[in-house]
Amino acid sequence: MIEMMLTTALVLFALAIAIALYRIISGPSIPDRVVAMDMIVVNLISGIAVVSVLLKTKAFLEVILILGILAFISTIALSKFIERGVIIERKRDG
Amino acid sequence: MSLLHIAIFAPLLLAIFIPFLFKRLRLIHTGWFVFGLSIILFIYFLQLLPDIRDYEIQETIDWIPSLGINFTVYVDGLSLLFTLLITGIGSLVALYSIYYLSKEKEDLGSFYVYLLMFMGAMLGVVLSDNLIVLYTFWELTSFSSFLLIGYWYHKERSRYGAQKSMLITVFGGLAMLGGFLLLYLMTGSFSIRDIVSMASEITADPFFTPALVLVLLGAFTKSAQFPFHIWLPDAMEAPTPVSAYLHSATMVKAGIYLVARLSPIFAVQGTWFWLVAGFGIFTLAWASFNAVKQTDLKAILAYSTVSQLGLIMSLLGVGAAALHYSFLDDNLYMAATFAAVFHLINHATFKGSLFMVVGIVDHETGTRDIRKLGGLMQIMPITFTIALIGTFSMAGLPPFNGFLSKEMFLAAMVNVMSLDIFNMDTWGVLFPVIAWIGSVFTFVYSMLLLFKTFTGDFKPEKLEKKPHEAPFGMLLPPIILGALVVVFGFFPNILSASIIEPAAKAIAPALIDAGQEYNSHISFWHGFTPELYMTIGIIIFGAFLYVSLPKWEKIYRRFPEKLSLNYFYDQSLIRAESGSRGLTNSYMNGSIRTYMIYILISFVGILAFSIIRKDAFSFTTEGLAPIGLYEVVLGIIIFGASITILVAKSRLTSIIALGAVGYTVALFFVLFRAPDLVLTQLVIETISVALFLLAFYHLPKINRKEERIGFKLTNALVAAGVGVIVTIIAFSALSNRLFESISQYYVENTAEKAGGFNMVNVILVDFRGFDTMFEIAVLGIAALGIYGMIKLRLSRREDQ
């Protein structure tokens, strides 16, 4: 019973990823794509969590954490790139 | 280390000190030291002469005993004859060079170092019993000859001649080494005397004929036999003492020595007889015919040397027939060997003196061109006398020694006709005919050399200097040689018993018993024999040809330049060079894409070949895990992303698709339960996609055309081939698993022995920590490299 529920959840996540993928491919502006990417990663996090319940292991919890951090950092980086043109600014007086 | 070894090494040792003597003792001409040494050596070898009539001398020092290579010195009649020639003529040449080469203008240090190197090497060649040692000294003679020919290295012709002689003689030397190695394979010994004692056992060996041909290649190139004679005329750019020493008396006779030395091994075969005698006689005729058209005195002498060497070679070949007729009492063919040895000595004497004469003429008039010379008889009477003796001896006129050896030569050639082995009954008649024709031309060019230079009109306006007689020191060596020509002509028997007989014994050791008969042959020169009539014919016909020379000279111009061997040699060098350049240019086109195609095609080709050859393909589904739904879904995603990379229009799409592939791989790691790999893969993939984006962002604007990768059939085929072959190998490897994995050990011992619970990490840092250390080193180097590249580039830009 629980297994079927989890599988259903995975299918729904996959559906969400597919929809976000559509936005990435067609999305007219770059911010659209960035947000869609962020959404894909969040869905991946949830998917991995469900998979680790399915596999009955705690070993993938670090993966979830790492993905969360990576998604955050890359979204920030891309935002900064869109805003200012560079990601890491040099010192003005350097 | 015996006295004999010291005698061989003495010139090499003195060569080390020559530059020192040249620098410190400027007042004394360096040649005197060389002269002193060679005189001492000559006397030393002379006092061995009585010994070798009764027994042979052998001394050994170890060099590489484990390989059977020992420096064994072996003295018998043949090698002693050569050592006497080398040291005797060596002393005379050293004396001559003292007056020929100026102390102030020439680099005497180098000259005498090369000359001593050559002398030591040549002594080593003729005294070595070990084939490898002989080869070593053989190559040393090639090198020192190269150095001596190119002595005036600022002249283009010298460098050309040096290179040519080097290429040809080293080619022959390498062939000879091959022959020696085959001999070793057959007999298991490098010692010539051991091989001779085994000679009868190896004739049927399949290596026998190849060894024979290879050894003869070495001998023919060194002794300037047709068609390898072309280097000798070009070697005449060397200083005249060098030409006299190397290219008439010693080095070019190394091939003769080799043929004579190895005759006991090879002579039983008809091939040997045909090759040695046939090439020898043809060389004799061809070179004497060509000598007539030369206008340079040294070129005439060079062709003459080639021709006389051919004469000696053909005599040695005919002498080989003696082995087949040893049961006859009246051994006519042994006389050929005698004649060969006798002429060898005679040639060294008169050719040495002629070269020196030509050197004197060159030195005193400034030219060697016979068209400019003439009428020097009254001005240089002594030189003329020596030249007369030398040329008449060369032409084979009585009473000089050339007459005797020419008579013996003709006798041997006439006797060849009565030989009924090796098909000689049909072809044998060619030998005396060719020999006679060759001798006629020999007569013509000898007369040309003498009379064009010393008689006729004196043309002082064409000469660069005002000619006068040479200094006495320069005249002395040719006078000694000329005196020897006369002495040997009148008293040939002082040579026969002392040196020729032991030498002939060494060439044909199986026939020693009939020693008395050989002796009678050498004394026998009176009587009306066919060869006497042949000689008379040579003189009459030669005189006629000489007088009518202007009439028939034109026929030389009829020979097209393209058929000459020099043209062939030059063209083959040019062709070889341009051919290899063309070949290299055709496949090394500088494009990395092409090289990748070569690499991948050979990869696919070799693997496919070995799979087909070994019939290695197999495919079983046994032991495979069931395929789950998630793997299929992820596989489809990876497939889609990979296709996207290939067909994407923009590079950005490709980069993102690559990122998608990386993340999907991470999901695969999740599915296959590898948490550590997932972590690393996620982080690394993120960073590398970021780096790709960085590279993409900085693409130059001009080339930033957004278009698809063009389709090329070759690339598609190669890519498909690589994919297919790797897949096939993966299937075959999986289906052929031979033994169980060793991972059970890690499972059992991770916690117990290493005290950890994460097995991957324990393997990385404990069980197999060495790999990790060097992976860290790789990362460190990469980081430093990136830093270096960026930093150095920036600093260079700042400098500008």
mmCIF file of N, CA and C in Angstrom, chain B residues 196-258:
data_model
loop_
_atom_site.group_PDB
_atom_site.id
_atom_site.type_symbol
_atom_site.label_atom_id
_atom_site.label_comp_id
_atom_site.label_asym_id
_atom_site.label_seq_id
_atom_site.Cartn_x
_atom_site.Cartn_y
_atom_site.Cartn_z
ATOM 1 N N VAL B 196 86.051 -21.264 -39.484
ATOM 2 C CA VAL B 196 86.726 -21.936 -40.588
ATOM 3 C C VAL B 196 86.788 -23.436 -40.337
ATOM 4 N N SER B 197 87.051 -23.803 -39.072
ATOM 5 C CA SER B 197 87.146 -25.236 -38.800
ATOM 6 C C SER B 197 85.788 -25.916 -38.910
ATOM 7 N N MET B 198 84.700 -25.132 -38.816
ATOM 8 C CA MET B 198 83.370 -25.715 -38.958
ATOM 9 C C MET B 198 82.807 -25.516 -40.356
ATOM 10 N N ALA B 199 83.630 -24.982 -41.272
ATOM 11 C CA ALA B 199 83.091 -24.532 -42.555
ATOM 12 C C ALA B 199 82.364 -25.633 -43.305
ATOM 13 N N SER B 200 82.889 -26.830 -43.258
ATOM 14 C CA SER B 200 82.275 -27.879 -44.083
ATOM 15 C C SER B 200 80.900 -28.266 -43.557
ATOM 16 N N GLU B 201 80.635 -27.995 -42.258
ATOM 17 C CA GLU B 201 79.346 -28.415 -41.706
ATOM 18 C C GLU B 201 78.218 -27.452 -42.034
ATOM 19 N N ILE B 202 78.553 -26.222 -42.361
ATOM 20 C CA ILE B 202 77.486 -25.226 -42.474
ATOM 21 C C ILE B 202 77.091 -24.937 -43.904
ATOM 22 N N THR B 203 77.723 -25.568 -44.886
ATOM 23 C CA THR B 203 77.415 -25.217 -46.277
ATOM 24 C C THR B 203 75.957 -25.486 -46.625
ATOM 25 N N ALA B 204 75.353 -26.495 -45.988
ATOM 26 C CA ALA B 204 73.975 -26.824 -46.344
ATOM 27 C C ALA B 204 72.967 -25.988 -45.571
ATOM 28 N N ASP B 205 73.464 -25.166 -44.643
ATOM 29 C CA ASP B 205 72.557 -24.378 -43.810
ATOM 30 C C ASP B 205 71.779 -23.360 -44.649
ATOM 31 N N PRO B 206 70.480 -23.175 -44.357
ATOM 32 C CA PRO B 206 69.733 -22.169 -45.137
ATOM 33 C C PRO B 206 70.263 -20.755 -44.983
ATOM 34 N N PHE B 207 70.985 -20.493 -43.868
ATOM 35 C CA PHE B 207 71.542 -19.146 -43.675
ATOM 36 C C PHE B 207 72.824 -18.937 -44.466
ATOM 37 N N PHE B 208 73.364 -20.009 -45.030
ATOM 38 C CA PHE B 208 74.707 -19.907 -45.599
ATOM 39 C C PHE B 208 74.772 -18.897 -46.741
ATOM 40 N N THR B 209 73.862 -19.049 -47.700
ATOM 41 C CA THR B 209 73.901 -18.132 -48.848
ATOM 42 C C THR B 209 73.584 -16.696 -48.446
ATOM 43 N N PRO B 210 72.553 -16.429 -47.623
ATOM 44 C CA PRO B 210 72.361 -15.037 -47.176
ATOM 45 C C PRO B 210 73.587 -14.464 -46.491
ATOM 46 N N ALA B 211 74.224 -15.257 -45.642
ATOM 47 C CA ALA B 211 75.424 -14.755 -44.960
ATOM 48 C C ALA B 211 76.500 -14.411 -45.974
ATOM 49 N N LEU B 212 76.652 -15.271 -46.973
ATOM 50 C CA LEU B 212 77.663 -15.048 -48.003
ATOM 51 C C LEU B 212 77.403 -13.738 -48.745
ATOM 52 N N VAL B 213 76.145 -13.552 -49.149
ATOM 53 C CA VAL B 213 75.820 -12.350 -49.923
ATOM 54 C C VAL B 213 76.020 -11.098 -49.062
ATOM 55 N N LEU B 214 75.607 -11.158 -47.791
ATOM 56 C CA LEU B 214 75.717 -9.977 -46.930
ATOM 57 C C LEU B 214 77.182 -9.620 -46.681
ATOM 58 N N VAL B 215 77.998 -10.631 -46.420
ATOM 59 C CA VAL B 215 79.420 -10.363 -46.190
ATOM 60 C C VAL B 215 80.042 -9.769 -47.451
ATOM 61 N N LEU B 216 79.650 -10.314 -48.599
ATOM 62 C CA LEU B 216 80.216 -9.781 -49.842
ATOM 63 C C LEU B 216 79.770 -8.344 -50.083
ATOM 64 N N LEU B 217 78.537 -8.009 -49.666
ATOM 65 C CA LEU B 217 78.091 -6.613 -49.792
ATOM 66 C C LEU B 217 79.040 -5.698 -49.032
ATOM 67 N N GLY B 218 79.387 -6.112 -47.809
ATOM 68 C CA GLY B 218 80.329 -5.321 -47.023
ATOM 69 C C GLY B 218 81.656 -5.175 -47.739
ATOM 70 N N ALA B 219 82.171 -6.289 -48.263
ATOM 71 C CA ALA B 219 83.480 -6.254 -48.916
ATOM 72 C C ALA B 219 83.428 -5.422 -50.191
ATOM 73 N N PHE B 220 82.351 -5.540 -50.950
ATOM 74 C CA PHE B 220 82.263 -4.829 -52.226
ATOM 75 C C PHE B 220 82.117 -3.328 -52.025
ATOM 76 N N THR B 221 81.349 -2.919 -51.015
ATOM 77 C CA THR B 221 81.216 -1.475 -50.808
ATOM 78 C C THR B 221 82.534 -0.888 -50.335
ATOM 79 N N LYS B 222 83.221 -1.601 -49.450
ATOM 80 C CA LYS B 222 84.468 -1.054 -48.934
ATOM 81 C C LYS B 222 85.531 -1.024 -50.024
ATOM 82 N N SER B 223 85.576 -2.077 -50.837
ATOM 83 C CA SER B 223 86.616 -2.149 -51.847
ATOM 84 C C SER B 223 86.178 -1.552 -53.172
ATOM 85 N N ALA B 224 85.090 -0.796 -53.152
ATOM 86 C CA ALA B 224 84.674 -0.032 -54.328
ATOM 87 C C ALA B 224 84.493 -0.920 -55.555
ATOM 88 N N GLN B 225 83.756 -2.013 -55.388
ATOM 89 C CA GLN B 225 83.456 -2.846 -56.547
ATOM 90 C C GLN B 225 82.167 -2.372 -57.212
ATOM 91 N N PHE B 226 82.045 -2.653 -58.480
ATOM 92 C CA PHE B 226 80.834 -2.285 -59.197
ATOM 93 C C PHE B 226 79.632 -2.900 -58.494
ATOM 94 N N PRO B 227 78.538 -2.228 -58.295
ATOM 95 C CA PRO B 227 78.230 -0.842 -58.635
ATOM 96 C C PRO B 227 78.457 0.122 -57.479
ATOM 97 N N PHE B 228 79.229 -0.290 -56.474
ATOM 98 C CA PHE B 228 79.437 0.584 -55.310
ATOM 99 C C PHE B 228 80.710 1.405 -55.427
ATOM 100 N N HIS B 229 81.336 1.402 -56.627
ATOM 101 C CA HIS B 229 82.620 2.090 -56.746
ATOM 102 C C HIS B 229 82.466 3.600 -56.789
ATOM 103 N N ILE B 230 81.237 4.106 -56.885
ATOM 104 C CA ILE B 230 81.058 5.531 -57.168
ATOM 105 C C ILE B 230 81.560 6.444 -56.061
ATOM 106 N N TRP B 231 81.706 5.918 -54.840
ATOM 107 C CA TRP B 231 82.167 6.830 -53.779
ATOM 108 C C TRP B 231 83.651 7.147 -53.913
ATOM 109 N N LEU B 232 84.419 6.229 -54.527
ATOM 110 C CA LEU B 232 85.874 6.419 -54.519
ATOM 111 C C LEU B 232 86.325 7.641 -55.327
ATOM 112 N N PRO B 233 85.845 7.846 -56.561
ATOM 113 C CA PRO B 233 86.270 9.064 -57.267
ATOM 114 C C PRO B 233 85.893 10.348 -56.524
ATOM 115 N N ASP B 234 84.764 10.330 -55.804
ATOM 116 C CA ASP B 234 84.396 11.541 -55.065
ATOM 117 C C ASP B 234 85.204 11.706 -53.791
ATOM 118 N N ALA B 235 85.806 10.606 -53.330
ATOM 119 C CA ALA B 235 86.650 10.700 -52.130
ATOM 120 C C ALA B 235 87.979 11.366 -52.447
ATOM 121 N N MET B 236 88.209 11.695 -53.723
ATOM 122 C CA MET B 236 89.477 12.307 -54.114
ATOM 123 C C MET B 236 89.572 13.768 -53.693
ATOM 124 N N GLU B 237 88.505 14.281 -53.085
ATOM 125 C CA GLU B 237 88.561 15.649 -52.548
ATOM 126 C C GLU B 237 89.417 15.711 -51.294
ATOM 127 N N ALA B 238 89.793 14.544 -50.777
ATOM 128 C CA ALA B 238 90.630 14.521 -49.571
ATOM 129 C C ALA B 238 92.024 15.020 -49.920
ATOM 130 N N PRO B 239 92.810 15.426 -48.913
ATOM 131 C CA PRO B 239 94.216 15.753 -49.179
ATOM 132 C C PRO B 239 94.925 14.547 -49.812
ATOM 133 N N THR B 240 95.902 14.821 -50.651
ATOM 134 C CA THR B 240 96.542 13.731 -51.397
ATOM 135 C C THR B 240 97.168 12.640 -50.526
ATOM 136 N N PRO B 241 97.825 12.954 -49.396
ATOM 137 C CA PRO B 241 98.334 11.859 -48.567
ATOM 138 C C PRO B 241 97.222 10.888 -48.165
ATOM 139 N N VAL B 242 96.037 11.439 -47.906
ATOM 140 C CA VAL B 242 94.909 10.589 -47.527
ATOM 141 C C VAL B 242 94.517 9.695 -48.692
ATOM 142 N N SER B 243 94.452 10.293 -49.896
ATOM 143 C CA SER B 243 94.097 9.490 -51.062
ATOM 144 C C SER B 243 95.119 8.382 -51.255
ATOM 145 N N ALA B 244 96.391 8.729 -51.076
ATOM 146 C CA ALA B 244 97.428 7.731 -51.288
ATOM 147 C C ALA B 244 97.315 6.607 -50.271
ATOM 148 N N TYR B 245 97.012 6.981 -49.053
ATOM 149 C CA TYR B 245 97.022 5.990 -47.974
ATOM 150 C C TYR B 245 95.723 5.192 -47.947
ATOM 151 N N LEU B 246 94.608 5.899 -47.772
ATOM 152 C CA LEU B 246 93.341 5.218 -47.605
ATOM 153 C C LEU B 246 92.836 4.648 -48.921
ATOM 154 N N HIS B 247 92.864 5.475 -49.946
ATOM 155 C CA HIS B 247 92.099 5.124 -51.123
ATOM 156 C C HIS B 247 92.948 4.494 -52.202
ATOM 157 N N SER B 248 94.149 4.047 -51.813
ATOM 158 C CA SER B 248 94.857 3.196 -52.761
ATOM 159 C C SER B 248 95.476 2.005 -52.041
ATOM 160 N N ALA B 249 96.055 2.250 -50.863
ATOM 161 C CA ALA B 249 96.870 1.185 -50.280
ATOM 162 C C ALA B 249 96.160 0.411 -49.181
ATOM 163 N N THR B 250 95.324 1.053 -48.389
ATOM 164 C CA THR B 250 94.858 0.333 -47.205
ATOM 165 C C THR B 250 93.345 0.138 -47.121
ATOM 166 N N MET B 251 92.596 1.221 -46.957
ATOM 167 C CA MET B 251 91.197 1.006 -46.619
ATOM 168 C C MET B 251 90.444 0.263 -47.703
ATOM 169 N N VAL B 252 90.653 0.644 -48.955
ATOM 170 C CA VAL B 252 89.930 -0.024 -50.020
ATOM 171 C C VAL B 252 90.344 -1.484 -50.145
ATOM 172 N N LYS B 253 91.467 -1.833 -49.476
ATOM 173 C CA LYS B 253 91.856 -3.245 -49.518
ATOM 174 C C LYS B 253 91.267 -4.017 -48.342
ATOM 175 N N ALA B 254 90.544 -3.308 -47.472
ATOM 176 C CA ALA B 254 89.913 -4.028 -46.370
ATOM 177 C C ALA B 254 88.903 -5.036 -46.903
ATOM 178 N N GLY B 255 88.182 -4.656 -47.973
ATOM 179 C CA GLY B 255 87.235 -5.600 -48.567
ATOM 180 C C GLY B 255 87.952 -6.795 -49.157
ATOM 181 N N ILE B 256 89.103 -6.526 -49.783
ATOM 182 C CA ILE B 256 89.929 -7.620 -50.321
ATOM 183 C C ILE B 256 90.337 -8.543 -49.185
ATOM 184 N N TYR B 257 90.765 -7.897 -48.074
ATOM 185 C CA TYR B 257 91.178 -8.693 -46.919
ATOM 186 C C TYR B 257 90.031 -9.572 -46.446
ATOM 187 N N LEU B 258 88.839 -8.984 -46.376
ATOM 188 C CA LEU B 258 87.689 -9.737 -45.875
ATOM 189 C C LEU B 258 87.408 -10.934 -46.777
#
